PDB file of C-alpha atoms in Angstrom:
ATOM      1  CA  MET N   1     -88.153 -90.536  35.897  1.00 98.00           C
ATOM      2  CA  LYS N   2     -88.416 -94.275  35.298  1.00 99.00           C
ATOM      3  CA  ILE N   3     -88.281 -96.796  38.145  1.00 99.00           C
ATOM      4  CA  LEU N   4     -87.785-100.523  37.555  1.00 99.00           C
ATOM      5  CA  LEU N   5     -88.553-103.211  40.142  1.00 99.00           C
ATOM      6  CA  CYS N   6     -86.830-106.607  39.931  1.00 99.00           C
ATOM      7  CA  HIS N   7     -89.692-108.929  40.933  1.00 99.00           C
ATOM      8  CA  LEU N   8     -87.614-112.097  40.582  1.00 99.00           C
ATOM      9  CA  THR N   9     -86.916-115.567  41.964  1.00 98.00           C
ATOM     10  CA  LEU N  10     -83.794-115.108  44.080  1.00 98.00           C
ATOM     11  CA  SER N  11     -84.477-116.545  47.526  1.00 95.00           C
ATOM     12  CA  MET N  12     -82.671-119.881  47.076  1.00 94.00           C
ATOM     13  CA  GLY N  13     -79.487-118.494  45.544  1.00 93.00           C
ATOM     14  CA  PRO N  14     -76.742-119.435  45.106  1.00 97.00           C
ATOM     15  CA  LEU N  15     -74.926-116.113  45.051  1.00 97.00           C
ATOM     16  CA  GLU N  16     -73.224-116.785  41.705  1.00 98.00           C
ATOM     17  CA  GLU N  17     -76.543-117.486  39.962  1.00 98.00           C
ATOM     18  CA  ASN N  18     -78.254-114.521  41.605  1.00 98.00           C
ATOM     19  CA  LEU N  19     -75.519-112.201  40.371  1.00 99.00           C
ATOM     20  CA  LYS N  20     -76.064-113.427  36.798  1.00 99.00           C
ATOM     21  CA  ILE N  21     -79.801-112.774  37.157  1.00 99.00           C
ATOM     22  CA  LEU N  22     -79.236-109.314  38.609  1.00 99.00           C
ATOM     23  CA  GLU N  23     -76.707-108.393  35.938  1.00 99.00           C
ATOM     24  CA  ARG N  24     -79.189-109.379  33.240  1.00 99.00           C
ATOM     25  CA  ALA N  25     -81.933-107.352  34.952  1.00 99.00           C
ATOM     26  CA  VAL N  26     -79.721-104.265  35.201  1.00 99.00           C
ATOM     27  CA  GLN N  27     -78.731-104.661  31.550  1.00 98.00           C
ATOM     28  CA  ILE N  28     -82.405-104.712  30.518  1.00 99.00           C
ATOM     29  CA  ALA N  29     -83.056-101.743  32.804  1.00 99.00           C
ATOM     30  CA  GLY N  30     -80.442 -99.844  30.835  1.00 98.00           C
ATOM     31  CA  GLU N  31     -82.107-100.758  27.545  1.00 98.00           C
ATOM     32  CA  VAL N  32     -85.435 -99.302  28.731  1.00 98.00           C
ATOM     33  CA  LYS N  33     -83.696 -96.224  30.205  1.00 98.00           C
ATOM     34  CA  ALA N  34     -84.683 -96.847  33.823  1.00 99.00           C
ATOM     35  CA  ASP N  35     -83.268 -94.247  36.224  1.00 99.00           C
ATOM     36  CA  TRP N  36     -83.706 -96.327  39.381  1.00 99.00           C
ATOM     37  CA  VAL N  37     -83.383-100.110  39.636  1.00 99.00           C
ATOM     38  CA  ILE N  38     -84.685-101.721  42.837  1.00 99.00           C
ATOM     39  CA  THR N  39     -84.065-105.324  43.902  1.00 99.00           C
ATOM     40  CA  PRO N  40     -85.761-107.407  46.631  1.00 98.00           C
ATOM     41  CA  GLU N  41     -84.374-108.119  50.095  1.00 98.00           C
ATOM     42  CA  THR N  42     -81.130-110.150  50.247  1.00 98.00           C
ATOM     43  CA  ALA N  43     -81.096-110.352  46.450  1.00 98.00           C
ATOM     44  CA  VAL N  44     -77.373-111.114  46.278  1.00 98.00           C
ATOM     45  CA  GLN N  45     -77.169-114.186  48.533  1.00 98.00           C
ATOM     46  CA  GLY N  46     -80.846-115.205  48.417  1.00 95.00           C
ATOM     47  CA  TYR N  47     -83.232-114.770  51.347  1.00 94.00           C
ATOM     48  CA  HIS N  48     -82.961-118.423  52.446  1.00 92.00           C
ATOM     49  CA  PHE N  49     -79.161-118.680  52.241  1.00 91.00           C
ATOM     50  CA  TYR N  50     -78.788-119.191  56.002  1.00 91.00           C
ATOM     51  CA  LYS N  51     -81.322-122.028  56.080  1.00 88.00           C
ATOM     52  CA  ILE N  52     -79.526-123.694  53.179  1.00 91.00           C
ATOM     53  CA  ASP N  53     -76.053-123.257  54.678  1.00 91.00           C
ATOM     54  CA  PRO N  54     -75.809-121.864  58.233  1.00 89.00           C
ATOM     55  CA  GLU N  55     -72.010-121.955  57.938  1.00 88.00           C
ATOM     56  CA  GLN N  56     -71.924-119.535  54.999  1.00 89.00           C
ATOM     57  CA  LYS N  57     -69.813-116.485  55.813  1.00 92.00           C
ATOM     58  CA  LEU N  58     -70.841-113.034  54.666  1.00 97.00           C
ATOM     59  CA  ASP N  59     -68.398-110.550  53.166  1.00 97.00           C
ATOM     60  CA  PRO N  60     -67.888-106.864  53.846  1.00 98.00           C
ATOM     61  CA  GLN N  61     -69.635-104.926  51.098  1.00 98.00           C
ATOM     62  CA  PRO N  62     -69.253-103.893  48.390  1.00 98.00           C
ATOM     63  CA  ALA N  63     -67.366-107.109  47.642  1.00 98.00           C
ATOM     64  CA  GLU N  64     -65.269-107.712  44.534  1.00 98.00           C
ATOM     65  CA  TYR N  65     -67.944-109.952  42.992  1.00 99.00           C
ATOM     66  CA  LEU N  66     -70.240-106.917  42.689  1.00 99.00           C
ATOM     67  CA  THR N  67     -67.831-105.242  40.231  1.00 98.00           C
ATOM     68  CA  PRO N  68     -69.565-106.451  37.010  1.00 98.00           C
ATOM     69  CA  LEU N  69     -72.924-105.286  38.385  1.00 98.00           C
ATOM     70  CA  ARG N  70     -71.502-101.902  39.351  1.00 99.00           C
ATOM     71  CA  ASP N  71     -69.870-101.592  35.925  1.00 99.00           C
ATOM     72  CA  LEU N  72     -73.295-102.019  34.321  1.00 98.00           C
ATOM     73  CA  VAL N  73     -74.761 -99.370  36.630  1.00 99.00           C
ATOM     74  CA  ARG N  74     -71.938 -97.037  35.591  1.00 98.00           C
ATOM     75  CA  LYS N  75     -72.487 -97.805  31.908  1.00 98.00           C
ATOM     76  CA  ASN N  76     -76.232 -97.186  32.193  1.00 98.00           C
ATOM     77  CA  ARG N  77     -75.876 -94.092  34.440  1.00 98.00           C
ATOM     78  CA  GLN N  78     -78.449 -95.490  36.883  1.00 98.00           C
ATOM     79  CA  TYR N  79     -79.087 -95.745  40.588  1.00 99.00           C
ATOM     80  CA  LEU N  80     -79.232 -99.286  41.975  1.00 99.00           C
ATOM     81  CA  PHE N  81     -80.934-100.250  45.255  1.00 99.00           C
ATOM     82  CA  LEU N  82     -79.340-103.618  46.017  1.00 99.00           C
ATOM     83  CA  GLY N  83     -80.379-105.999  48.797  1.00 99.00           C
ATOM     84  CA  ALA N  84     -77.484-107.954  50.327  1.00 98.00           C
ATOM     85  CA  GLY N  85     -76.228-109.402  53.565  1.00 98.00           C
ATOM     86  CA  GLU N  86     -72.967-107.888  54.795  1.00 98.00           C
ATOM     87  CA  TYR N  87     -70.371-108.461  57.489  1.00 98.00           C
ATOM     88  CA  ASP N  88     -69.226-105.338  59.327  1.00 97.00           C
ATOM     89  CA  VAL N  89     -65.641-105.768  60.506  1.00 97.00           C
ATOM     90  CA  LYS N  90     -65.801-102.923  63.035  1.00 96.00           C
ATOM     91  CA  ASP N  91     -69.061-104.090  64.618  1.00 97.00           C
ATOM     92  CA  ASN N  92     -68.166-107.789  64.187  1.00 97.00           C
ATOM     93  CA  CYS N  93     -71.684-108.708  63.089  1.00 96.00           C
ATOM     94  CA  ASN N  94     -73.897-109.201  60.044  1.00 97.00           C
ATOM     95  CA  TYR N  95     -76.469-106.755  58.722  1.00 98.00           C
ATOM     96  CA  ASN N  96     -79.339-107.139  56.255  1.00 98.00           C
ATOM     97  CA  THR N  97     -78.785-104.111  54.063  1.00 99.00           C
ATOM     98  CA  CYS N  98     -80.056-102.114  51.104  1.00 99.00           C
ATOM     99  CA  PHE N  99     -77.072-100.539  49.346  1.00 99.00           C
ATOM    100  CA  VAL N 100     -77.517 -97.630  46.937  1.00 99.00           C
ATOM    101  CA  PHE N 101     -75.022 -97.257  44.101  1.00 99.00           C
ATOM    102  CA  GLY N 102     -74.911 -94.079  42.022  1.00 99.00           C
ATOM    103  CA  PRO N 103     -74.457 -93.539  38.270  1.00 99.00           C
ATOM    104  CA  ASP N 104     -70.676 -93.744  38.704  1.00 98.00           C
ATOM    105  CA  GLY N 105     -71.041 -97.222  40.232  1.00 98.00           C
ATOM    106  CA  GLU N 106     -69.915 -96.001  43.643  1.00 98.00           C
ATOM    107  CA  LEU N 107     -71.747 -96.542  46.928  1.00 99.00           C
ATOM    108  CA  ILE N 108     -73.691 -93.408  47.900  1.00 98.00           C
ATOM    109  CA  GLY N 109     -75.656 -94.694  50.882  1.00 98.00           C
ATOM    110  CA  LYS N 110     -77.264 -97.648  52.611  1.00 99.00           C
ATOM    111  CA  HIS N 111     -79.909 -98.683  55.106  1.00 99.00           C
ATOM    112  CA  ARG N 112     -79.487-101.602  57.487  1.00 98.00           C
ATOM    113  CA  LYS N 113     -82.594-103.453  58.585  1.00 97.00           C
ATOM    114  CA  ASN N 114     -83.936-102.205  61.924  1.00 96.00           C
ATOM    115  CA  HIS N 115     -86.563-104.855  62.595  1.00 93.00           C
ATOM    116  CA  SER N 116     -85.482-108.416  61.819  1.00 91.00           C
ATOM    117  CA  HIS N 117     -87.173-111.151  63.854  1.00 80.00           C
ATOM    118  CA  GLY N 118     -83.687-112.660  64.215  1.00 73.00           C
ATOM    119  CA  TYR N 119     -84.497-116.367  63.999  1.00 74.00           C
ATOM    120  CA  GLY N 120     -84.905-119.070  61.345  1.00 75.00           C
ATOM    121  CA  GLY N 121     -83.861-117.701  57.967  1.00 81.00           C
ATOM    122  CA  GLU N 122     -82.805-114.443  59.614  1.00 88.00           C
ATOM    123  CA  GLY N 123     -80.824-115.966  62.468  1.00 89.00           C
ATOM    124  CA  TRP N 124     -77.727-114.273  61.045  1.00 95.00           C
ATOM    125  CA  VAL N 125     -79.065-110.693  61.278  1.00 95.00           C
ATOM    126  CA  THR N 126     -78.098-108.014  63.786  1.00 93.00           C
ATOM    127  CA  ASN N 127     -80.614-105.168  63.892  1.00 96.00           C
ATOM    128  CA  SER N 128     -79.428-101.636  63.270  1.00 96.00           C
ATOM    129  CA  THR N 129     -80.860 -98.621  65.096  1.00 95.00           C
ATOM    130  CA  VAL N 130     -80.038 -96.110  62.351  1.00 97.00           C
ATOM    131  CA  ALA N 131     -82.672 -94.839  59.906  1.00 97.00           C
ATOM    132  CA  GLU N 132     -81.586 -91.865  57.806  1.00 98.00           C
ATOM    133  CA  PRO N 133     -82.696 -90.833  54.295  1.00 99.00           C
ATOM    134  CA  VAL N 134     -80.294 -91.223  51.379  1.00 99.00           C
ATOM    135  CA  GLN N 135     -79.972 -88.495  48.754  1.00 99.00           C
ATOM    136  CA  VAL N 136     -80.609 -90.322  45.475  1.00 99.00           C
ATOM    137  CA  GLY N 137     -80.115 -87.760  42.729  1.00 97.00           C
ATOM    138  CA  ASN N 138     -82.653 -85.022  43.393  1.00 97.00           C
ATOM    139  CA  VAL N 139     -84.787 -87.215  45.648  1.00 98.00           C
ATOM    140  CA  LYS N 140     -84.312 -87.580  49.402  1.00 99.00           C
ATOM    141  CA  THR N 141     -85.235 -91.227  49.833  1.00 99.00           C
ATOM    142  CA  GLY N 142     -86.308 -93.127  52.937  1.00 99.00           C
ATOM    143  CA  ILE N 143     -85.150 -96.725  52.589  1.00 99.00           C
ATOM    144  CA  MET N 144     -86.425 -99.720  54.538  1.00 98.00           C
ATOM    145  CA  VAL N 145     -85.794-103.455  54.471  1.00 98.00           C
ATOM    146  CA  CYS N 146     -88.951-105.586  54.578  1.00 95.00           C
ATOM    147  CA  SER N 147     -90.484-105.622  58.084  1.00 92.00           C
ATOM    148  CA  ASP N 148     -89.105-102.167  58.889  1.00 96.00           C
ATOM    149  CA  ALA N 149     -92.413-101.113  57.327  1.00 94.00           C
ATOM    150  CA  TRP N 150     -94.378-103.092  59.927  1.00 91.00           C
ATOM    151  CA  TYR N 151     -93.185-100.759  62.690  1.00 91.00           C
ATOM    152  CA  VAL N 152     -94.397 -97.287  61.793  1.00 91.00           C
ATOM    153  CA  GLU N 153     -91.730 -95.491  63.826  1.00 93.00           C
ATOM    154  CA  CYS N 154     -89.122 -96.339  61.160  1.00 96.00           C
ATOM    155  CA  PRO N 155     -90.933 -94.679  58.227  1.00 97.00           C
ATOM    156  CA  LYS N 156     -91.983 -91.823  60.517  1.00 97.00           C
ATOM    157  CA  ARG N 157     -88.351 -91.147  61.442  1.00 97.00           C
ATOM    158  CA  LEU N 158     -87.440 -91.096  57.761  1.00 98.00           C
ATOM    159  CA  ALA N 159     -90.293 -88.695  56.977  1.00 98.00           C
ATOM    160  CA  GLU N 160     -89.319 -86.394  59.846  1.00 98.00           C
ATOM    161  CA  GLN N 161     -85.830 -86.147  58.328  1.00 98.00           C
ATOM    162  CA  GLY N 162     -87.230 -84.947  55.014  1.00 98.00           C
ATOM    163  CA  ALA N 163     -87.715 -88.107  52.958  1.00 98.00           C
ATOM    164  CA  GLN N 164     -89.822 -87.524  49.833  1.00 98.00           C
ATOM    165  CA  ILE N 165     -90.533 -91.179  49.063  1.00 98.00           C
ATOM    166  CA  LEU N 166     -90.237 -94.514  50.868  1.00 98.00           C
ATOM    167  CA  VAL N 167     -88.531 -97.494  49.204  1.00 99.00           C
ATOM    168  CA  ASP N 168     -88.898-100.904  50.850  1.00 98.00           C
ATOM    169  CA  ILE N 169     -87.033-103.970  49.565  1.00 98.00           C
ATOM    170  CA  ALA N 170     -88.760-107.131  50.726  1.00 96.00           C
ATOM    171  CA  GLY N 171     -89.138-110.861  50.932  1.00 93.00           C
ATOM    172  CA  TRP N 172     -92.680-110.723  52.294  1.00 87.00           C
ATOM    173  CA  PRO N 173     -95.468-112.860  50.823  1.00 86.00           C
ATOM    174  CA  ILE N 174     -98.932-113.312  52.257  1.00 82.00           C
ATOM    175  CA  SER N 175     -98.655-116.307  54.573  1.00 77.00           C
ATOM    176  CA  LYS N 176     -99.983-117.830  57.783  1.00 74.00           C
ATOM    177  CA  GLU N 177     -96.777-116.849  59.553  1.00 70.00           C
ATOM    178  CA  CYS N 178     -96.411-113.335  58.138  1.00 70.00           C
ATOM    179  CA  GLY N 179    -100.020-112.363  57.468  1.00 78.00           C
ATOM    180  CA  ASP N 180    -100.909-109.885  54.718  1.00 87.00           C
ATOM    181  CA  PRO N 181     -98.337-107.066  54.650  1.00 91.00           C
ATOM    182  CA  LEU N 182    -100.371-104.741  52.406  1.00 94.00           C
ATOM    183  CA  PRO N 183    -102.217-103.010  55.296  1.00 94.00           C
ATOM    184  CA  SER N 184     -98.885-102.164  56.932  1.00 93.00           C
ATOM    185  CA  TRP N 185     -97.591-100.630  53.686  1.00 95.00           C
ATOM    186  CA  ILE N 186    -100.779 -98.605  53.323  1.00 96.00           C
ATOM    187  CA  LYS N 187    -100.373 -97.472  56.928  1.00 95.00           C
ATOM    188  CA  CYS N 188     -96.806 -96.322  56.176  1.00 95.00           C
ATOM    189  CA  SER N 189     -98.070 -94.098  53.383  1.00 97.00           C
ATOM    190  CA  ASN N 190    -100.997 -92.800  55.447  1.00 96.00           C
ATOM    191  CA  GLU N 191     -98.952 -92.110  58.581  1.00 95.00           C
ATOM    192  CA  THR N 192     -96.145 -90.312  56.727  1.00 97.00           C
ATOM    193  CA  GLY N 193     -98.038 -88.736  53.830  1.00 97.00           C
ATOM    194  CA  LEU N 194     -95.385 -90.161  51.503  1.00 98.00           C
ATOM    195  CA  PRO N 195     -95.592 -92.351  48.416  1.00 98.00           C
ATOM    196  CA  MET N 196     -94.114 -95.809  48.882  1.00 98.00           C
ATOM    197  CA  VAL N 197     -92.468 -98.277  46.496  1.00 98.00           C
ATOM    198  CA  LEU N 198     -92.248-101.912  47.582  1.00 98.00           C
ATOM    199  CA  CYS N 199     -90.102-104.366  45.608  1.00 99.00           C
ATOM    200  CA  ASN N 200     -90.977-107.942  46.537  1.00 98.00           C
ATOM    201  CA  GLN N 201     -89.837-111.247  45.051  1.00 97.00           C
ATOM    202  CA  THR N 202     -91.346-114.433  43.661  1.00 97.00           C
ATOM    203  CA  GLY N 203     -90.633-118.170  43.558  1.00 95.00           C
ATOM    204  CA  LYS N 204     -91.889-121.076  45.676  1.00 92.00           C
ATOM    205  CA  THR N 205     -89.757-122.761  48.340  1.00 88.00           C
ATOM    206  CA  GLU N 206     -90.378-125.334  51.057  1.00 87.00           C
ATOM    207  CA  TRP N 207     -90.466-122.503  53.589  1.00 86.00           C
ATOM    208  CA  LEU N 208     -92.344-119.679  51.851  1.00 87.00           C
ATOM    209  CA  ASP N 209     -94.457-119.240  48.726  1.00 91.00           C
ATOM    210  CA  PHE N 210     -93.236-115.931  47.338  1.00 91.00           C
ATOM    211  CA  THR N 211     -95.436-116.289  44.231  1.00 93.00           C
ATOM    212  CA  VAL N 212     -98.229-114.547  46.156  1.00 93.00           C
ATOM    213  CA  GLY N 213     -95.906-111.706  47.201  1.00 93.00           C
ATOM    214  CA  GLN N 214     -96.906-108.305  45.854  1.00 96.00           C
ATOM    215  CA  SER N 215     -94.750-105.514  44.501  1.00 98.00           C
ATOM    216  CA  VAL N 216     -96.683-102.273  44.863  1.00 98.00           C
ATOM    217  CA  TYR N 217     -96.653 -98.510  44.506  1.00 99.00           C
ATOM    218  CA  ILE N 218     -98.798 -96.679  47.071  1.00 98.00           C
ATOM    219  CA  GLU N 219     -99.737 -92.998  47.052  1.00 97.00           C
ATOM    220  CA  ASN N 220    -101.938 -91.149  49.558  1.00 95.00           C
ATOM    221  CA  GLY N 221    -102.575 -94.475  51.251  1.00 94.00           C
ATOM    222  CA  GLN N 222    -103.947 -96.016  48.041  1.00 97.00           C
ATOM    223  CA  PRO N 223    -102.304 -98.875  46.106  1.00 98.00           C
ATOM    224  CA  LYS N 224    -101.946 -97.453  42.599  1.00 98.00           C
ATOM    225  CA  LEU N 225     -99.826-100.164  40.957  1.00 99.00           C
ATOM    226  CA  THR N 226     -99.694-103.822  42.008  1.00 98.00           C
ATOM    227  CA  TYR N 227     -98.185-107.042  40.702  1.00 98.00           C
ATOM    228  CA  SER N 228     -97.749-110.619  41.872  1.00 97.00           C
ATOM    229  CA  GLY N 229     -96.923-113.791  39.988  1.00 96.00           C
ATOM    230  CA  GLU N 230     -94.155-114.961  37.672  1.00 97.00           C
ATOM    231  CA  ASP N 231     -90.702-113.429  37.334  1.00 98.00           C
ATOM    232  CA  ALA N 232     -90.918-109.983  35.772  1.00 99.00           C
ATOM    233  CA  LEU N 233     -89.322-106.572  35.602  1.00 99.00           C
ATOM    234  CA  LEU N 234     -91.857-103.886  36.497  1.00 99.00           C
ATOM    235  CA  LEU N 235     -91.396-100.435  34.982  1.00 99.00           C
ATOM    236  CA  PHE N 236     -93.279 -97.252  35.808  1.00 99.00           C
ATOM    237  CA  GLU N 237     -92.853 -93.500  35.535  1.00 99.00           C
ATOM    238  CA  TRP N 238     -92.822 -91.227  38.563  1.00 99.00           C
ATOM    239  CA  ASP N 239     -92.757 -87.420  38.745  1.00 98.00           C
ATOM    240  CA  GLU N 240     -90.135 -86.538  41.340  1.00 96.00           C
ATOM    241  CA  THR N 241     -91.157 -82.861  41.277  1.00 96.00           C
ATOM    242  CA  LYS N 242     -94.720 -83.698  42.340  1.00 96.00           C
ATOM    243  CA  ASN N 243     -94.032 -86.901  44.311  1.00 95.00           C
ATOM    244  CA  SER N 244     -96.679 -88.513  42.152  1.00 97.00           C
ATOM    245  CA  VAL N 245     -96.988 -91.490  39.833  1.00 98.00           C
ATOM    246  CA  ILE N 246     -97.483 -90.905  36.111  1.00 98.00           C
ATOM    247  CA  SER N 247     -98.110 -94.472  34.934  1.00 98.00           C
ATOM    248  CA  GLU N 248    -101.551 -96.024  35.313  1.00 97.00           C
ATOM    249  CA  ARG N 249    -100.114 -99.552  35.567  1.00 98.00           C
ATOM    250  CA  PHE N 250     -96.802-101.350  35.680  1.00 99.00           C
ATOM    251  CA  ALA N 251     -95.244-102.132  32.324  1.00 99.00           C
ATOM    252  CA  VAL N 252     -94.649-105.845  32.954  1.00 99.00           C
ATOM    253  CA  MET N 253     -91.651-107.374  31.206  1.00 98.00           C
ATOM    254  CA  PRO N 254     -91.587-111.176  31.660  1.00 97.00           C
ATOM    255  CA  PHE N 255     -88.114-112.304  32.698  1.00 97.00           C
TER     256      PHE N 255
END
């Protein structure tokens, strides 16, 4: 199967522009016959949306403005892992979520971030305590949002429930504040025995320099595919029957 990572500049939004970018990325993913399309953390609103406008209200998801994106997913017969903030009416709080849409464009599962630091750019986030794999086609998939991978109990819980692969959507560059996240991703793979896909983002802001952020594929605790730098779509082939990568490097498509 083919997996495509959207290593893109999205952190500053606004939502309307990010949706155009994501729709274009999903369209290209269809042209190259990608089976899975994975976006970074908070790809819909932009990671820094709360710093830009603390009064911005989040919507319950999936919102109406996701319809064109979901229509493309349906047209392409893909799975889309989409990072977005959401408001939960029942819980009366906001979650930082990875939604998974199936080839019919319908929501098939989601994971809400368990380990937000809850201040600054993430002052809007309520942590979830739920971590359950999502059945994505034939693959039982353990999904995380960014720093969930820092705390090994989250990936371990997913592995114990039968996950075959870990997918982490992130906004996590190397920085003085955040350190180098690569050792924690390697630890996730080592501690669980599972391969791990990490979709990061790029772009430079006054708060974080995402251009040094890495998107990676790790197997048996070894980084097999890595990329950092300019906006690009990263394509690789993965054997879901062997839980093993086929590609020797990302096919990098400048965006």
